[in-house]
Tab-separated table of C-alpha atoms in Angstrom:
chain	number	residue	atom	x	y	z
N	1	UNK	CA	0.283	0.018	-0.379
N	2	UNK	CA	1.206	3.671	-0.858
N	3	UNK	CA	0.916	6.282	1.761
N	4	UNK	CA	1.436	9.946	1.316
N	5	UNK	CA	4.933	11.287	1.698
N	6	UNK	CA	6.157	14.005	4.488
N	7	UNK	CA	10.011	15.172	3.688
N	8	UNK	CA	9.586	19.550	4.329
N	9	UNK	CA	9.828	20.688	8.181
N	10	UNK	CA	7.121	23.353	6.382
N	11	UNK	CA	4.733	21.067	6.408
N	12	UNK	CA	1.442	21.601	7.947
N	13	UNK	CA	0.708	18.634	9.349
N	14	UNK	CA	4.527	18.348	10.776
N	15	UNK	CA	4.007	21.303	12.241
N	16	UNK	CA	0.317	21.056	14.206
N	17	UNK	CA	1.711	17.923	15.858
N	18	UNK	CA	4.703	19.789	17.398
N	19	UNK	CA	2.000	22.759	18.450
N	20	UNK	CA	-0.137	19.441	20.382
N	21	UNK	CA	3.232	19.401	22.413
N	22	UNK	CA	1.750	22.081	24.648
N	23	UNK	CA	-1.212	22.114	26.935
N	24	UNK	CA	-3.159	25.260	25.217
N	25	UNK	CA	-3.691	24.167	22.126
N	26	UNK	CA	-4.488	20.180	22.974
N	27	UNK	CA	-7.156	21.414	25.292
N	28	UNK	CA	-8.024	24.491	22.531
N	29	UNK	CA	-8.518	21.356	19.559
N	30	UNK	CA	-9.369	18.712	22.066
N	31	UNK	CA	-6.674	16.588	20.470
N	32	UNK	CA	-3.853	15.015	21.245
N	33	UNK	CA	-0.726	13.184	20.104
N	34	UNK	CA	0.150	9.511	20.721
N	35	UNK	CA	3.478	7.419	20.358
N	36	UNK	CA	4.553	3.835	20.047
N	37	UNK	CA	2.924	1.024	18.457
N	38	UNK	CA	1.413	-0.361	22.147
N	39	UNK	CA	0.219	3.149	22.782
N	40	UNK	CA	-1.985	3.059	19.367
N	41	UNK	CA	-3.217	0.092	19.259
N	42	UNK	CA	-4.499	0.234	22.871
N	43	UNK	CA	-5.943	3.322	21.665
N	44	UNK	CA	-7.845	2.154	18.917
N	45	UNK	CA	-8.951	-1.162	20.936
N	46	UNK	CA	-11.013	0.729	23.360
N	47	UNK	CA	-12.445	3.699	20.636
N	48	UNK	CA	-9.799	6.453	20.830
N	49	UNK	CA	-11.023	8.075	17.303
N	50	UNK	CA	-6.927	8.344	15.395
N	51	UNK	CA	-7.325	11.643	13.141
N	52	UNK	CA	-4.020	11.088	11.493
N	53	UNK	CA	-1.202	8.808	11.431
N	54	UNK	CA	2.690	9.505	10.890
N	55	UNK	CA	5.628	6.583	10.298
N	56	UNK	CA	8.683	6.353	9.855
N	57	UNK	CA	10.315	2.627	9.025
N	58	UNK	CA	13.693	2.980	9.873
N	59	UNK	CA	12.086	3.815	13.518
N	60	UNK	CA	10.185	0.692	14.087
N	61	UNK	CA	11.275	-1.763	16.463
N	62	UNK	CA	9.355	-4.844	15.481
N	63	UNK	CA	7.168	-6.691	12.331
N	64	UNK	CA	3.742	-5.395	13.639
N	65	UNK	CA	4.094	-1.602	12.499
N	66	UNK	CA	2.446	-2.014	8.507
N	67	UNK	CA	-0.278	-4.090	9.455
N	68	UNK	CA	-1.492	-1.296	11.543
N	69	UNK	CA	-0.834	1.226	9.157
N	70	UNK	CA	-2.924	-0.679	6.868
N	71	UNK	CA	-5.919	-1.355	9.047
N	72	UNK	CA	-5.669	2.540	10.432
N	73	UNK	CA	-5.724	3.157	5.911
N	74	UNK	CA	-8.717	0.667	5.796
N	75	UNK	CA	-10.720	2.637	8.209
N	76	UNK	CA	-10.291	6.108	6.361
N	77	UNK	CA	-7.570	7.206	8.658
N	78	UNK	CA	-5.311	9.620	7.198
N	79	UNK	CA	-1.432	7.970	7.088
N	80	UNK	CA	1.929	9.687	5.957
N	81	UNK	CA	5.270	8.409	5.694
N	82	UNK	CA	7.711	10.851	7.114
N	83	UNK	CA	11.291	11.426	6.647
N	84	UNK	CA	13.412	9.847	9.992
N	85	UNK	CA	14.617	13.372	10.769
N	86	UNK	CA	11.148	14.317	10.373
N	87	UNK	CA	9.743	12.088	13.086
N	88	UNK	CA	12.180	12.675	15.878
N	89	UNK	CA	11.768	16.441	15.742
N	90	UNK	CA	7.932	15.629	15.904
N	91	UNK	CA	8.264	13.056	18.801
N	92	UNK	CA	7.890	14.006	22.271
N	93	UNK	CA	10.265	10.699	23.117
N	94	UNK	CA	13.518	10.790	23.093
N	95	UNK	CA	13.754	8.235	21.087
N	96	UNK	CA	10.809	7.324	18.952
N	97	UNK	CA	9.023	4.101	17.665
N	98	UNK	CA	8.436	5.235	14.132
N	99	UNK	CA	4.806	5.927	14.829
N	100	UNK	CA	2.898	8.880	15.869
N	101	UNK	CA	-0.668	9.782	15.495
N	102	UNK	CA	-3.137	12.751	16.491
N	103	UNK	CA	-6.055	11.362	18.165
N	104	UNK	CA	-9.440	13.062	19.471
N	105	UNK	CA	-9.781	13.597	23.299
N	106	UNK	CA	-12.737	11.836	25.103
N	107	UNK	CA	-14.288	13.571	27.976
N	108	UNK	CA	-14.311	11.433	31.659
N	109	UNK	CA	-17.520	12.304	34.018
N	110	UNK	CA	-19.055	10.725	36.935
N	111	UNK	CA	-22.327	10.282	34.409
N	112	UNK	CA	-20.464	7.259	32.373
N	113	UNK	CA	-18.487	5.957	35.283
N	114	UNK	CA	-19.435	1.938	36.373
N	115	UNK	CA	-21.257	1.336	39.431
N	116	UNK	CA	-20.128	-2.413	40.131
N	117	UNK	CA	-21.570	-4.606	43.378
N	118	UNK	CA	-18.279	-4.835	45.389
N	119	UNK	CA	-16.303	-2.589	43.611
N	120	UNK	CA	-12.621	-1.407	43.360
N	121	UNK	CA	-12.159	2.472	42.254
N	122	UNK	CA	-9.147	4.923	42.727
N	123	UNK	CA	-9.282	8.335	43.595
N	124	UNK	CA	-5.921	11.146	43.438
N	125	UNK	CA	-6.595	13.908	44.328
N	126	UNK	CA	-4.368	17.026	42.620
N	127	UNK	CA	-1.987	14.441	40.891
N	128	UNK	CA	0.888	17.279	39.329
N	129	UNK	CA	3.408	15.105	37.972
N	130	UNK	CA	2.430	13.507	34.431
N	131	UNK	CA	4.786	10.299	35.183
N	132	UNK	CA	2.815	9.842	38.514
N	133	UNK	CA	-0.381	10.122	36.851
N	134	UNK	CA	1.072	7.560	34.211
N	135	UNK	CA	2.243	4.947	36.747
N	136	UNK	CA	-1.087	5.143	39.020
N	137	UNK	CA	-2.965	4.358	35.337
N	138	UNK	CA	-0.423	1.192	34.954
N	139	UNK	CA	-1.243	0.478	38.780
N	140	UNK	CA	-5.169	0.766	38.422
N	141	UNK	CA	-5.409	-1.240	34.731
N	142	UNK	CA	-3.070	-4.375	36.893
N	143	UNK	CA	-4.848	-4.478	39.637
N	144	UNK	CA	-8.306	-4.852	37.658
N	145	UNK	CA	-10.267	-1.393	39.343
N	146	UNK	CA	-13.573	-0.696	37.953
N	147	UNK	CA	-13.300	3.209	37.899
N	148	UNK	CA	-10.478	6.087	38.493
N	149	UNK	CA	-11.493	9.224	39.567
N	150	UNK	CA	-8.935	12.111	38.919
N	151	UNK	CA	-10.233	15.056	41.329
N	152	UNK	CA	-8.726	18.809	41.316
N	153	UNK	CA	-6.518	17.943	38.504
N	154	UNK	CA	-3.325	19.510	38.329
N	155	UNK	CA	-2.262	18.087	35.007
N	156	UNK	CA	-3.795	17.313	32.163
N	157	UNK	CA	-4.509	13.381	31.601
N	158	UNK	CA	-3.442	13.642	27.728
N	159	UNK	CA	0.081	15.096	28.497
N	160	UNK	CA	1.986	12.601	26.248
N	161	UNK	CA	4.074	11.967	29.694
N	162	UNK	CA	1.038	10.796	31.221
N	163	UNK	CA	0.250	8.297	27.997
N	164	UNK	CA	4.008	7.214	27.728
N	165	UNK	CA	4.083	6.149	31.404
N	166	UNK	CA	0.919	4.583	31.292
N	167	UNK	CA	1.816	2.339	28.137
N	168	UNK	CA	-1.433	2.806	27.569
N	169	UNK	CA	-3.414	2.585	30.278
N	170	UNK	CA	-5.068	5.564	29.831
N	171	UNK	CA	-7.537	3.922	27.502
N	172	UNK	CA	-8.664	0.647	29.069
N	173	UNK	CA	-9.237	2.102	33.108
N	174	UNK	CA	-12.915	3.520	33.442
N	175	UNK	CA	-11.839	7.651	33.514
N	176	UNK	CA	-13.547	10.590	35.303
N	177	UNK	CA	-12.385	14.085	36.629
N	178	UNK	CA	-14.428	16.184	38.488
N	179	UNK	CA	-14.193	18.125	41.663
N	180	UNK	CA	-13.890	17.072	45.327
N	181	UNK	CA	-16.793	17.485	46.651
N	182	UNK	CA	-19.156	15.822	42.989
N	183	UNK	CA	-17.122	12.567	43.288
N	184	UNK	CA	-17.626	12.813	47.589
N	185	UNK	CA	-21.333	12.796	46.588
N	186	UNK	CA	-21.164	10.115	43.821
N	187	UNK	CA	-19.366	7.634	46.268
N	188	UNK	CA	-21.438	8.068	48.893
N	189	UNK	CA	-24.463	8.069	47.038
N	190	UNK	CA	-23.236	4.375	45.680
N	191	UNK	CA	-22.585	3.077	48.792
N	192	UNK	CA	-18.886	3.055	48.323
N	193	UNK	CA	-16.838	3.708	51.018
N	194	UNK	CA	-13.545	5.544	51.235
N	195	UNK	CA	-10.716	4.518	52.393
N	196	UNK	CA	-7.448	7.221	52.867
N	197	UNK	CA	-3.952	7.155	53.019
N	198	UNK	CA	-2.470	8.954	55.772
N	199	UNK	CA	0.147	8.789	58.428
N	200	UNK	CA	-1.758	9.915	60.740
N	201	UNK	CA	-3.637	7.107	61.810
N	202	UNK	CA	-2.719	3.897	64.109
N	203	UNK	CA	-4.886	1.275	61.293
N	204	UNK	CA	-2.231	-0.481	58.941
N	205	UNK	CA	-3.861	-0.836	55.580
N	206	UNK	CA	-3.391	-4.851	55.583
N	207	UNK	CA	-5.929	-4.855	58.568
N	208	UNK	CA	-9.261	-3.079	56.913
N	209	UNK	CA	-11.534	-4.743	54.416
N	210	UNK	CA	-10.526	-3.931	50.703
N	211	UNK	CA	-13.157	-6.644	50.194
N	212	UNK	CA	-16.785	-4.779	49.924
N	213	UNK	CA	-17.125	-1.976	47.544
N	214	UNK	CA	-14.044	0.599	47.873
N	215	UNK	CA	-12.466	3.852	46.714
N	216	UNK	CA	-8.599	4.047	47.673
N	217	UNK	CA	-8.117	7.740	47.863
N	218	UNK	CA	-4.574	9.273	47.719
N	219	UNK	CA	-3.063	13.148	47.349
N	220	UNK	CA	-0.149	14.993	46.910
N	221	UNK	CA	2.969	13.858	48.246
N	222	UNK	CA	3.591	17.050	49.982
N	223	UNK	CA	0.473	17.819	51.594
N	224	UNK	CA	-1.478	14.637	51.673
N	225	UNK	CA	-5.752	14.739	50.743
N	226	UNK	CA	-7.345	17.822	52.068
N	227	UNK	CA	-9.867	18.366	55.258
N	228	UNK	CA	-12.843	16.949	52.849
N	229	UNK	CA	-11.256	13.210	52.359
N	230	UNK	CA	-9.565	13.310	55.594
N	231	UNK	CA	-12.641	14.001	58.140
N	232	UNK	CA	-15.506	11.922	56.208
N	233	UNK	CA	-13.019	9.021	55.292
N	234	UNK	CA	-14.811	5.832	56.174
N	235	UNK	CA	-11.685	4.010	56.476
N	236	UNK	CA	-8.343	5.927	57.188
N	237	UNK	CA	-4.531	3.835	56.938
N	238	UNK	CA	-1.312	3.949	57.038
N	239	UNK	CA	1.227	2.292	54.983
N	240	UNK	CA	4.167	1.381	57.819
N	241	UNK	CA	7.617	3.327	57.318
N	242	UNK	CA	10.360	1.606	58.651
N	243	UNK	CA	12.844	3.336	57.808
N	244	UNK	CA	13.956	7.298	58.102
N	245	UNK	CA	11.470	8.264	55.280
N	246	UNK	CA	8.350	9.331	56.463
N	247	UNK	CA	6.660	9.341	52.947
N	248	UNK	CA	6.238	7.042	49.525
N	249	UNK	CA	6.161	8.136	45.977
N	250	UNK	CA	2.282	8.776	45.812
N	251	UNK	CA	2.193	6.213	42.463
N	252	UNK	CA	4.000	3.479	45.300
N	253	UNK	CA	1.594	4.001	47.934
N	254	UNK	CA	-1.222	3.889	45.374
N	255	UNK	CA	0.108	0.422	43.886
N	256	UNK	CA	0.560	-1.187	47.487
N	257	UNK	CA	-3.199	-0.178	48.263
N	258	UNK	CA	-4.131	-1.537	44.766
N	259	UNK	CA	-2.314	-4.731	45.572
N	260	UNK	CA	-3.330	-5.281	48.705
N	261	UNK	CA	-7.010	-5.043	47.407
N	262	UNK	CA	-6.553	-7.632	44.979
N	263	UNK	CA	-5.067	-9.803	47.192
N	264	UNK	CA	-7.576	-9.454	49.414
N	265	UNK	CA	-10.327	-10.017	46.407
N	266	UNK	CA	-7.815	-13.701	45.573
N	267	UNK	CA	-6.336	-11.794	42.931
N	268	UNK	CA	-9.708	-12.242	40.717
N	269	UNK	CA	-9.814	-9.658	37.619
N	270	UNK	CA	-12.942	-6.883	37.676
N	271	UNK	CA	-14.973	-9.544	35.535
N	272	UNK	CA	-14.321	-12.368	37.509
N	273	UNK	CA	-14.856	-10.496	41.182
N	274	UNK	CA	-18.603	-9.541	39.853
């Protein structure tokens, strides 16, 4: 199959991809940039609308890229081959994998969040670093969460670093963006208990029951959770710290709590558990 070829840095599509590195144009146009075979495959699998795809075979890491490109082309997506130096210029990563796409953002609201009997949810308040948010998405997918609510967001979930750190889990985990009170009210309405991670309690996280409907709530590393969550949490818990450091990276703490919930649920996947 023949594809359109681009060799000039002055090409409008090349300029457009580079512009979408910045948050303001992304949010204005409701478009984001995806990179790599795994991310493009998962985005398509979970219903992201792909607008345009660019590729440079010289940067491919495997043999599956061309079948994927042909699939996109057969679905009416514009596919363009670019010179290797152009793809390097367009890429957010230092070591591009030969595939870049522009995709339409999805809106994520609580109205679309699934409510499961004995569901496992994750709530993250004001997470600042894209890498942490991406890692939390990856852990949420691995632990089989039923939903991830991002409260008072400080980072763009479609930041390329979030997508990269999540290894595509951004597309597979049911997401919602909400303010704290909205999220709290939704959880209460659906009889989902809140488990808040805090150093200010004697209750160890392994000593509480996480087999019923529960939302694990984590906050910023510097200030922790705000009063709403701390004062009204059903299950305040702490992760013991045995060394000199008094706190964990938020993504690490999230993974520990999620995997304890998964362990208590006998390591069943979300689908099996329900």
